[in-house]
Amino acid sequence: MQKTRVKSTIVEIDGDEMARIMWQMVKAKLLMPYLDMNLAYYDLQLKRRDETDDKITLEAAEAIKKFGVGVKCATITPNRDRVKEYNLKQEWPSPNGTIRASLDGTVFRAPILAKNIPPAVRSWKKPIHIGRHAYGDVYKNCEFRVPEAGKAELTFTNSAGKELFRGVVQDFKGPGVIQGIHNTDKSISSFAKACFTYAYDQKLHLWFGAKDTISKTYDTLFRKIFEEEYQKNWKAKFEEAGLNYFFTLIDDAVARIMKAEGGMLWACKNYDGDVMSDMLGSAYGSLAMMTSVLVSPQGYYEFEASHGTVQKHYYRHLKGEKTSTNPMAIIFAWTGCLRKRGELDKTPEVAEFAKKLEEAALETVENGIMTGDLIPVATPDTKNRQVYTEEFIAEVASRLEKKLKQR
Ligand code: NAP
Ligand code: MG
């Protein structure tokens, strides 16, 4: 079979543990046999990050800026246990945090819907997309473990050296902890623009939740920038398209989402988006049934699976056991990336390949062939059968092969 040629280079960012194993399988069985691709490969497995003093992560981010489109495997964000496990020089920061800070983007997540995997929430009829602001807040914090009694203050000195603000965070009577976080008008504004653009393109209502009643300066700024962006650039367009923009308190948004029918983009601040996308992912069936893309204001794209490295399955894999780990989100990270590459390069045959691969993957699940995470949440059917990861990928490959021959 003749391979489809992908015109421009794709940045491939490899990762850790079970996600890395699945990544390799997906490439070997579903991509490389059919595509002639030029890949700029960055290996971000933890050991490599440690060896390069994490420079490899920054190089990967730079490569995305150079080539425009990248695809990333899940990586370990080290904590103390990992420092011991991998004998690291230090607790390196989250690679996702580093890449997101470098691209200053918004992460959009959407469920992968299969007919036989009904959402846990009965009212959800349409997908709920999440737009996660990917810059700042606790992901770029400054924190300190307060060892003893003393005073913590927040100060701001402008670039001319003049102190414009000083406030007491806490007068500590004993040990405690403090944290400083920030955001910028520029980043919040591009977050708002990205969300309105995505919602409008995909014909989704836009919801935004924050805690401006408590955080009267910080969250209020987010609310204000969204409202200004809406009034200035979107109100007329949204009304014409029958879409609405809705701001509410984050806790109210959470409560309402559970009763809504879906069909909205839910814009979330960084931490809310981190937590809520996992909730949505598992409510739609599994963490592995969620796509994720980081969109930067300059038009760079990084596609990824939203789940982690699936550490527990990896330890079983290391013991020689076969695992039934779900590669759907990894497959969809690649198809998202290929579709975008095809769109930018004006090579519809690449987008067509992506579409066929997605169909092959969905049909596999809809035919009852699935990994262990989906079996308990699938609509019961006698044809449902749990398979190992390799078998699942082989089933997808055989369906893909048929589709490609049909052309
Ligand atoms: P995780 O890897 O997402 O896995 C949590 C649990 O969710 C798994 O134990 C498994 O449940 C289920 N799961 C997730 N993905 C699955 C899949 N593809 N197929 C089947 N089940 C799946 O999260 P974690 O265990 O909290 O984190 C592990 C490592 O991943 C950490 O080092 C963390 O830093 C990293 N992480 C990376 C990213 C990223 O790079 N994008 C994101 C999140 C976490 P069962 O065990 O019940 O089967
Ligand atoms: Mg998360």
Short mmCIF file of C-alpha atoms and ligand atoms in Angstrom, two decimals:
data_model
loop_
_atom_site.label_atom_id
_atom_site.label_comp_id
_atom_site.label_asym_id
_atom_site.label_seq_id
_atom_site.Cartn_x
_atom_site.Cartn_y
_atom_site.Cartn_z
CA MET A 1 0.00 0.00 0.00
CA GLN A 2 1.32 3.43 -0.88
CA LYS A 3 2.10 5.59 2.13
CA THR A 4 0.45 8.98 2.63
CA ARG A 5 3.04 11.73 2.72
CA VAL A 6 2.90 14.28 5.55
CA LYS A 7 4.38 17.42 4.05
CA SER A 8 5.74 19.36 7.04
CA THR A 9 7.68 18.16 10.06
CA ILE A 10 5.77 17.09 13.16
CA VAL A 11 7.35 17.54 16.59
CA GLU A 12 7.13 14.25 18.46
CA ILE A 13 7.60 14.42 22.23
CA ASP A 14 8.05 11.06 23.88
CA GLY A 15 7.28 10.34 27.51
CA ASP A 16 7.24 7.81 30.33
CA GLU A 17 5.97 4.48 31.61
CA MET A 18 2.87 2.80 30.19
CA ALA A 19 2.00 5.81 28.04
CA ARG A 20 5.43 5.45 26.41
CA ILE A 21 4.86 1.74 25.75
CA MET A 22 1.47 2.45 24.15
CA TRP A 23 2.96 5.36 22.20
CA GLN A 24 5.46 2.99 20.64
CA MET A 25 2.73 0.45 19.75
CA VAL A 26 0.48 3.08 18.19
CA LYS A 27 3.33 4.36 16.06
CA ALA A 28 4.46 0.91 14.99
CA LYS A 29 1.03 -0.50 14.16
CA LEU A 30 -1.18 2.42 13.21
CA LEU A 31 1.03 5.18 11.85
CA MET A 32 4.41 4.23 10.44
CA PRO A 33 3.10 1.50 8.08
CA TYR A 34 0.83 4.05 6.40
CA LEU A 35 2.51 7.43 6.68
CA ASP A 36 5.67 8.91 5.32
CA MET A 37 6.41 11.46 8.05
CA ASN A 38 9.27 13.65 9.05
CA LEU A 39 9.44 13.70 12.86
CA ALA A 40 11.50 16.02 15.03
CA TYR A 41 11.90 13.68 17.99
CA TYR A 42 12.36 14.87 21.58
CA ASP A 43 12.67 12.25 24.25
CA LEU A 44 11.27 13.69 27.48
CA GLN A 45 11.43 10.50 29.53
CA LEU A 46 12.42 11.45 33.05
CA LYS A 47 15.95 10.08 32.85
CA ARG A 48 16.66 12.23 29.75
CA ARG A 49 15.29 15.35 31.41
CA ASP A 50 17.56 14.66 34.35
CA GLU A 51 20.61 14.10 32.15
CA THR A 52 20.02 17.33 30.24
CA ASP A 53 19.11 19.38 33.34
CA ASP A 54 15.65 19.65 31.78
CA LYS A 55 16.97 21.54 28.74
CA ILE A 56 15.36 18.97 26.48
CA THR A 57 11.92 20.19 27.63
CA LEU A 58 12.65 23.76 26.57
CA GLU A 59 14.09 22.52 23.29
CA ALA A 60 10.88 20.61 22.62
CA ALA A 61 8.82 23.75 23.27
CA GLU A 62 11.07 25.72 20.91
CA ALA A 63 10.65 23.04 18.25
CA ILE A 64 6.86 23.43 18.44
CA LYS A 65 7.32 27.15 17.85
CA LYS A 66 9.53 26.37 14.89
CA PHE A 67 7.42 23.70 13.19
CA GLY A 68 3.97 24.75 14.43
CA VAL A 69 2.47 21.40 15.41
CA GLY A 70 3.55 18.82 17.97
CA VAL A 71 2.23 15.73 19.70
CA LYS A 72 3.18 14.76 23.22
CA CYS A 73 3.14 11.57 25.24
CA ALA A 74 2.40 11.73 28.98
CA THR A 75 5.41 12.40 31.17
CA ILE A 76 6.14 11.95 34.85
CA THR A 77 6.06 15.10 36.95
CA PRO A 78 8.57 14.11 39.59
CA ASN A 79 7.78 14.22 43.28
CA ARG A 80 9.93 12.99 46.16
CA ASP A 81 9.19 9.33 45.45
CA ARG A 82 10.22 9.74 41.84
CA VAL A 83 13.44 11.48 42.80
CA LYS A 84 14.33 8.32 44.73
CA GLU A 85 12.97 5.91 42.15
CA TYR A 86 14.94 7.47 39.27
CA ASN A 87 17.84 8.76 41.34
CA LEU A 88 17.31 12.33 40.06
CA LYS A 89 19.50 15.37 40.55
CA GLN A 90 16.44 17.33 41.61
CA GLU A 91 12.64 17.45 41.52
CA TRP A 92 12.31 18.80 37.96
CA PRO A 93 9.21 20.88 37.20
CA SER A 94 6.23 19.55 35.25
CA PRO A 95 7.19 19.37 31.55
CA ASN A 96 3.61 20.29 30.68
CA GLY A 97 3.89 23.36 32.87
CA THR A 98 7.16 24.34 31.18
CA ILE A 99 5.79 23.84 27.66
CA ARG A 100 2.52 25.60 28.46
CA ALA A 101 4.35 28.55 29.99
CA SER A 102 6.54 28.76 26.91
CA LEU A 103 3.63 28.63 24.46
CA ASP A 104 1.25 30.63 26.72
CA GLY A 105 -1.71 28.71 25.47
CA THR A 106 -5.14 27.44 26.31
CA VAL A 107 -5.76 23.72 26.62
CA PHE A 108 -9.00 22.49 25.08
CA ARG A 109 -10.31 19.09 26.07
CA ALA A 110 -13.21 17.19 24.61
CA PRO A 111 -14.59 13.72 25.27
CA ILE A 112 -14.25 10.95 22.69
CA LEU A 113 -17.82 9.74 22.40
CA ALA A 114 -18.63 6.13 21.57
CA LYS A 115 -22.27 5.09 21.17
CA ASN A 116 -21.99 2.27 23.70
CA ILE A 117 -20.24 4.29 26.40
CA PRO A 118 -23.00 6.42 27.95
CA PRO A 119 -21.85 9.27 30.19
CA ALA A 120 -22.22 8.74 33.94
CA VAL A 121 -24.35 11.87 34.14
CA ARG A 122 -27.71 11.09 32.55
CA SER A 123 -28.50 14.63 31.48
CA TRP A 124 -25.38 14.92 29.30
CA LYS A 125 -26.54 14.47 25.73
CA LYS A 126 -23.84 16.47 23.97
CA PRO A 127 -20.12 16.75 24.68
CA ILE A 128 -18.89 19.22 27.26
CA HIS A 129 -15.61 20.77 26.19
CA ILE A 130 -13.19 22.31 28.65
CA GLY A 131 -10.95 25.28 27.91
CA ARG A 132 -8.18 25.33 30.47
CA HIS A 133 -6.09 28.44 30.85
CA ALA A 134 -2.58 27.04 30.67
CA TYR A 135 -0.54 29.89 32.09
CA GLY A 136 0.27 30.96 35.62
CA ASP A 137 -1.62 30.57 38.92
CA VAL A 138 -0.31 27.71 41.08
CA TYR A 139 1.53 26.19 38.11
CA LYS A 140 4.05 29.01 38.17
CA ASN A 141 4.06 29.77 41.85
CA CYS A 142 6.58 30.92 44.39
CA GLU A 143 6.18 29.08 47.66
CA PHE A 144 7.85 28.86 50.98
CA ARG A 145 7.57 26.56 53.96
CA VAL A 146 7.43 28.95 56.87
CA PRO A 147 9.59 27.36 59.59
CA GLU A 148 8.74 29.60 62.55
CA ALA A 149 6.87 32.69 63.74
CA GLY A 150 7.29 35.77 61.56
CA LYS A 151 5.61 38.03 59.05
CA ALA A 152 4.86 37.24 55.40
CA GLU A 153 4.27 40.19 53.11
CA LEU A 154 3.32 40.68 49.50
CA THR A 155 5.10 43.58 47.83
CA PHE A 156 5.25 45.01 44.35
CA THR A 157 8.03 47.28 43.15
CA ASN A 158 7.70 48.74 39.68
CA SER A 159 10.54 48.66 37.17
CA ALA A 160 11.53 52.21 38.17
CA GLY A 161 12.18 50.89 41.67
CA LYS A 162 9.16 52.43 43.37
CA GLU A 163 7.17 50.31 45.79
CA LEU A 164 3.52 50.42 44.72
CA PHE A 165 2.09 47.87 47.09
CA ARG A 166 2.75 46.16 50.40
CA GLY A 167 0.26 43.93 52.16
CA VAL A 168 0.49 41.48 55.03
CA VAL A 169 -0.23 37.93 53.95
CA GLN A 170 -0.02 36.60 57.48
CA ASP A 171 1.55 37.31 60.83
CA PHE A 172 2.65 33.80 61.69
CA LYS A 173 2.66 32.73 65.32
CA GLY A 174 4.36 29.46 64.38
CA PRO A 175 5.25 27.33 61.34
CA GLY A 176 3.06 27.37 58.24
CA VAL A 177 3.25 27.84 54.52
CA ILE A 178 2.88 30.64 51.95
CA GLN A 179 2.46 30.81 48.21
CA GLY A 180 2.58 33.64 45.68
CA ILE A 181 0.89 33.27 42.30
CA HIS A 182 0.42 35.57 39.36
CA ASN A 183 -1.17 36.07 36.00
CA THR A 184 -0.90 38.73 33.31
CA ASP A 185 -3.49 40.80 31.40
CA LYS A 186 -1.91 39.58 28.19
CA SER A 187 -2.28 35.90 29.04
CA ILE A 188 -5.82 36.22 30.42
CA SER A 189 -6.82 38.17 27.38
CA SER A 190 -5.44 35.57 24.97
CA PHE A 191 -7.18 32.88 27.07
CA ALA A 192 -10.48 34.75 26.64
CA LYS A 193 -9.91 35.25 22.90
CA ALA A 194 -8.99 31.59 22.42
CA CYS A 195 -12.15 30.46 24.25
CA PHE A 196 -14.51 32.74 22.30
CA THR A 197 -12.88 31.71 19.03
CA TYR A 198 -13.08 27.98 19.82
CA ALA A 199 -16.68 28.20 21.06
CA TYR A 200 -17.76 30.16 18.01
CA ASP A 201 -15.98 27.79 15.58
CA GLN A 202 -17.47 24.72 17.20
CA LYS A 203 -20.92 26.28 17.74
CA LEU A 204 -20.80 25.90 21.50
CA HIS A 205 -22.13 28.11 24.26
CA LEU A 206 -19.38 29.54 26.42
CA TRP A 207 -19.47 29.27 30.21
CA PHE A 208 -16.88 30.79 32.46
CA GLY A 209 -16.68 30.27 36.20
CA ALA A 210 -14.39 31.97 38.72
CA LYS A 211 -14.51 32.94 42.38
CA ASP A 212 -14.71 36.71 42.11
CA THR A 213 -16.77 37.04 45.30
CA ILE A 214 -13.80 35.83 47.35
CA SER A 215 -10.87 36.78 45.13
CA LYS A 216 -11.98 40.35 44.57
CA THR A 217 -8.92 41.48 42.65
CA TYR A 218 -7.45 38.34 41.08
CA ASP A 219 -10.55 36.50 39.86
CA THR A 220 -12.37 39.76 39.25
CA LEU A 221 -9.72 40.64 36.67
CA PHE A 222 -10.44 37.39 34.80
CA ARG A 223 -14.18 38.12 34.84
CA LYS A 224 -13.63 41.69 33.65
CA ILE A 225 -11.35 40.73 30.77
CA PHE A 226 -13.79 38.04 29.57
CA GLU A 227 -16.70 40.48 29.72
CA GLU A 228 -14.78 43.16 27.79
CA GLU A 229 -13.70 40.66 25.15
CA TYR A 230 -17.30 39.49 24.79
CA GLN A 231 -18.79 42.96 24.53
CA LYS A 232 -16.14 44.17 22.15
CA ASN A 233 -15.65 41.29 19.74
CA TRP A 234 -18.27 38.58 20.15
CA LYS A 235 -21.67 39.73 21.39
CA ALA A 236 -23.14 40.38 17.95
CA LYS A 237 -21.67 37.22 16.42
CA PHE A 238 -22.76 35.03 19.32
CA GLU A 239 -26.31 36.39 19.25
CA GLU A 240 -26.55 35.85 15.54
CA ALA A 241 -25.36 32.25 15.90
CA GLY A 242 -27.79 31.62 18.78
CA LEU A 243 -24.93 31.15 21.23
CA ASN A 244 -24.56 32.69 24.65
CA TYR A 245 -21.78 33.67 27.00
CA PHE A 246 -22.53 32.94 30.62
CA PHE A 247 -20.46 33.93 33.64
CA THR A 248 -21.19 32.40 37.01
CA LEU A 249 -19.36 31.52 40.21
CA ILE A 250 -17.19 28.44 39.79
CA ASP A 251 -19.15 26.43 42.39
CA ASP A 252 -22.42 27.36 40.71
CA ALA A 253 -20.92 26.35 37.36
CA VAL A 254 -19.99 22.94 38.79
CA ALA A 255 -23.50 22.44 40.16
CA ARG A 256 -25.14 23.47 36.89
CA ILE A 257 -22.86 21.35 34.72
CA MET A 258 -24.18 18.26 36.50
CA LYS A 259 -27.70 19.10 35.30
CA ALA A 260 -26.90 20.55 31.90
CA GLU A 261 -27.30 18.74 28.61
CA GLY A 262 -23.83 19.64 27.31
CA GLY A 263 -22.92 21.41 24.12
CA MET A 264 -20.85 24.10 25.81
CA LEU A 265 -17.25 25.09 26.16
CA TRP A 266 -16.53 25.46 29.84
CA ALA A 267 -13.69 27.96 30.27
CA CYS A 268 -11.76 27.18 33.44
CA LYS A 269 -8.91 28.82 35.25
CA ASN A 270 -5.76 26.70 35.26
CA TYR A 271 -6.36 24.67 38.43
CA ASP A 272 -10.12 24.30 37.88
CA GLY A 273 -9.42 23.03 34.38
CA ASP A 274 -6.85 20.54 35.64
CA VAL A 275 -9.27 19.04 38.15
CA MET A 276 -12.50 19.32 36.17
CA SER A 277 -11.12 17.78 33.00
CA ASP A 278 -10.29 14.62 34.94
CA MET A 279 -13.80 14.58 36.36
CA LEU A 280 -15.31 15.01 32.89
CA GLY A 281 -12.95 12.43 31.40
CA SER A 282 -13.96 9.75 33.84
CA ALA A 283 -17.66 10.72 33.74
CA TYR A 284 -17.54 10.26 29.96
CA GLY A 285 -16.19 6.75 30.47
CA SER A 286 -12.49 6.87 31.21
CA LEU A 287 -9.56 9.25 31.45
CA ALA A 288 -8.47 7.63 28.21
CA MET A 289 -11.59 8.90 26.39
CA MET A 290 -10.52 12.53 26.38
CA THR A 291 -8.65 14.53 23.76
CA SER A 292 -6.51 17.49 24.61
CA VAL A 293 -4.87 20.24 22.59
CA LEU A 294 -2.84 23.25 23.64
CA VAL A 295 -3.49 26.21 21.36
CA SER A 296 -1.14 29.18 21.59
CA PRO A 297 -2.15 32.71 20.60
CA GLN A 298 0.46 32.58 17.80
CA GLY A 299 -1.26 29.53 16.34
CA TYR A 300 1.01 26.74 17.59
CA TYR A 301 -0.61 23.45 18.51
CA GLU A 302 0.40 20.69 20.88
CA PHE A 303 -1.79 17.60 20.96
CA GLU A 304 -1.68 15.14 23.86
CA ALA A 305 -3.66 12.54 25.75
CA SER A 306 -5.07 14.08 28.90
CA HIS A 307 -4.32 11.06 31.11
CA GLY A 308 -0.98 10.47 32.79
CA THR A 309 1.65 7.78 32.39
CA VAL A 310 -0.62 5.08 33.95
CA GLN A 311 2.02 4.15 36.48
CA LYS A 312 0.17 1.22 38.09
CA HIS A 313 -0.26 -0.54 34.78
CA TYR A 314 3.41 0.06 33.98
CA TYR A 315 4.55 -1.71 37.14
CA ARG A 316 2.44 -4.68 36.09
CA HIS A 317 3.96 -4.50 32.63
CA LEU A 318 7.44 -4.52 34.19
CA LYS A 319 6.53 -7.72 36.03
CA GLY A 320 5.83 -9.30 32.66
CA GLU A 321 2.03 -9.12 32.91
CA LYS A 322 0.00 -8.06 29.91
CA THR A 323 -2.13 -5.00 30.59
CA SER A 324 -5.41 -3.81 29.21
CA THR A 325 -4.55 -0.11 29.04
CA ASN A 326 -6.58 2.11 26.76
CA PRO A 327 -4.66 3.81 23.91
CA MET A 328 -7.66 5.80 22.55
CA ALA A 329 -6.50 9.20 23.79
CA ILE A 330 -3.02 8.59 22.39
CA ILE A 331 -4.49 7.59 19.03
CA PHE A 332 -6.64 10.74 19.05
CA ALA A 333 -3.66 12.91 20.00
CA TRP A 334 -1.97 11.71 16.82
CA THR A 335 -5.07 12.07 14.66
CA GLY A 336 -5.68 15.59 15.98
CA CYS A 337 -2.10 16.47 15.15
CA LEU A 338 -2.28 14.91 11.67
CA ARG A 339 -5.59 16.63 10.89
CA LYS A 340 -4.15 19.99 11.91
CA ARG A 341 -0.97 19.36 9.91
CA GLY A 342 -3.08 18.41 6.89
CA GLU A 343 -5.17 21.56 7.28
CA LEU A 344 -2.12 23.84 7.56
CA ASP A 345 -0.26 22.10 4.72
CA LYS A 346 -3.40 21.92 2.56
CA THR A 347 -3.00 18.17 2.21
CA PRO A 348 -6.54 16.80 2.62
CA GLU A 349 -5.28 13.23 2.22
CA VAL A 350 -3.52 13.52 5.58
CA ALA A 351 -6.71 14.74 7.27
CA GLU A 352 -8.56 11.91 5.53
CA PHE A 353 -6.14 9.36 7.01
CA ALA A 354 -6.74 10.86 10.47
CA LYS A 355 -10.49 10.56 10.00
CA LYS A 356 -10.24 6.91 8.98
CA LEU A 357 -8.03 6.08 11.92
CA GLU A 358 -10.50 7.72 14.32
CA GLU A 359 -13.38 5.82 12.75
CA ALA A 360 -11.47 2.56 12.97
CA ALA A 361 -10.74 3.18 16.66
CA LEU A 362 -14.34 4.13 17.50
CA GLU A 363 -15.80 1.22 15.56
CA THR A 364 -13.56 -1.15 17.51
CA VAL A 365 -15.03 0.10 20.80
CA GLU A 366 -18.55 0.19 19.38
CA ASN A 367 -18.15 -3.42 18.27
CA GLY A 368 -17.62 -4.31 21.92
CA ILE A 369 -13.86 -4.77 21.75
CA MET A 370 -12.43 -2.70 24.57
CA THR A 371 -9.88 -2.30 27.30
CA GLY A 372 -10.62 -2.93 30.96
CA ASP A 373 -11.41 0.67 31.85
CA LEU A 374 -14.41 0.71 29.47
CA ILE A 375 -15.97 -2.71 30.18
CA PRO A 376 -17.67 -1.67 33.45
CA VAL A 377 -19.08 1.54 31.96
CA ALA A 378 -20.14 0.22 28.54
CA THR A 379 -23.77 -0.59 27.75
CA PRO A 380 -24.00 -4.31 28.62
CA ASP A 381 -23.89 -6.54 25.55
CA THR A 382 -22.95 -10.18 25.02
CA LYS A 383 -20.47 -9.17 22.35
CA ASN A 384 -18.46 -7.02 24.80
CA ARG A 385 -15.00 -8.46 25.27
CA GLN A 386 -12.04 -7.18 27.25
CA VAL A 387 -8.75 -7.28 25.36
CA TYR A 388 -5.12 -6.46 26.09
CA THR A 389 -3.66 -3.26 24.69
CA GLU A 390 -1.84 -5.06 21.85
CA GLU A 391 -5.00 -6.89 20.82
CA PHE A 392 -7.00 -3.68 20.87
CA ILE A 393 -4.48 -1.94 18.65
CA ALA A 394 -4.39 -4.93 16.29
CA GLU A 395 -8.20 -4.75 15.99
CA VAL A 396 -7.98 -1.05 15.16
CA ALA A 397 -5.23 -1.77 12.63
CA SER A 398 -7.28 -4.38 10.80
CA ARG A 399 -10.26 -2.01 10.52
CA LEU A 400 -7.99 0.81 9.40
CA GLU A 401 -6.40 -1.40 6.77
CA LYS A 402 -9.84 -2.19 5.29
CA LYS A 403 -10.80 1.48 5.19
CA LEU A 404 -7.56 2.47 3.49
CA LYS A 405 -8.04 -0.20 0.82
CA GLN A 406 -11.52 1.15 0.06
CA ARG A 407 -10.22 4.44 -1.26
P1 NAP B 1 -2.89 8.49 35.35
O1 NAP B 1 -1.65 8.06 34.72
O2 NAP B 1 -3.82 9.30 34.50
O3 NAP B 1 -3.65 7.22 35.88
C1 NAP B 1 -4.60 7.24 36.92
C2 NAP B 1 -5.51 6.02 36.80
O4 NAP B 1 -6.48 6.25 35.78
C3 NAP B 1 -4.81 4.75 36.37
O5 NAP B 1 -4.25 4.10 37.46
C4 NAP B 1 -5.92 3.99 35.70
O6 NAP B 1 -6.82 3.45 36.65
C5 NAP B 1 -6.68 5.10 34.99
N1 NAP B 1 -6.15 5.38 33.64
C6 NAP B 1 -5.53 6.50 33.19
N2 NAP B 1 -5.23 6.39 31.91
C7 NAP B 1 -5.66 5.18 31.51
C8 NAP B 1 -5.62 4.49 30.28
N3 NAP B 1 -5.05 5.02 29.19
N4 NAP B 1 -6.15 3.25 30.22
C9 NAP B 1 -6.71 2.69 31.30
N5 NAP B 1 -6.79 3.30 32.50
C10 NAP B 1 -6.26 4.53 32.60
O7 NAP B 1 -2.58 9.38 36.61
P2 NAP B 1 -1.58 9.13 37.85
O8 NAP B 1 -1.45 7.67 38.14
O9 NAP B 1 -2.09 10.05 38.87
O10 NAP B 1 -0.20 9.69 37.38
C11 NAP B 1 0.87 8.88 36.91
C12 NAP B 1 1.97 9.79 36.40
O11 NAP B 1 1.50 10.53 35.28
C13 NAP B 1 2.45 10.80 37.42
O12 NAP B 1 3.85 10.73 37.50
C14 NAP B 1 2.01 12.15 36.86
O13 NAP B 1 2.97 13.14 37.09
C15 NAP B 1 1.89 11.88 35.38
N6 NAP B 1 0.88 12.69 34.67
C16 NAP B 1 1.25 13.16 33.45
C17 NAP B 1 0.34 13.85 32.68
C18 NAP B 1 0.77 14.35 31.34
O14 NAP B 1 1.95 14.32 31.02
N7 NAP B 1 -0.12 14.81 30.50
C19 NAP B 1 -0.97 14.05 33.13
C20 NAP B 1 -1.33 13.53 34.38
C21 NAP B 1 -0.39 12.84 35.15
P3 NAP B 1 -6.72 1.94 37.23
O15 NAP B 1 -5.39 1.86 37.92
O16 NAP B 1 -7.89 1.89 38.14
O17 NAP B 1 -6.80 1.01 36.07
MG MG B 2 -5.24 16.69 36.00
#
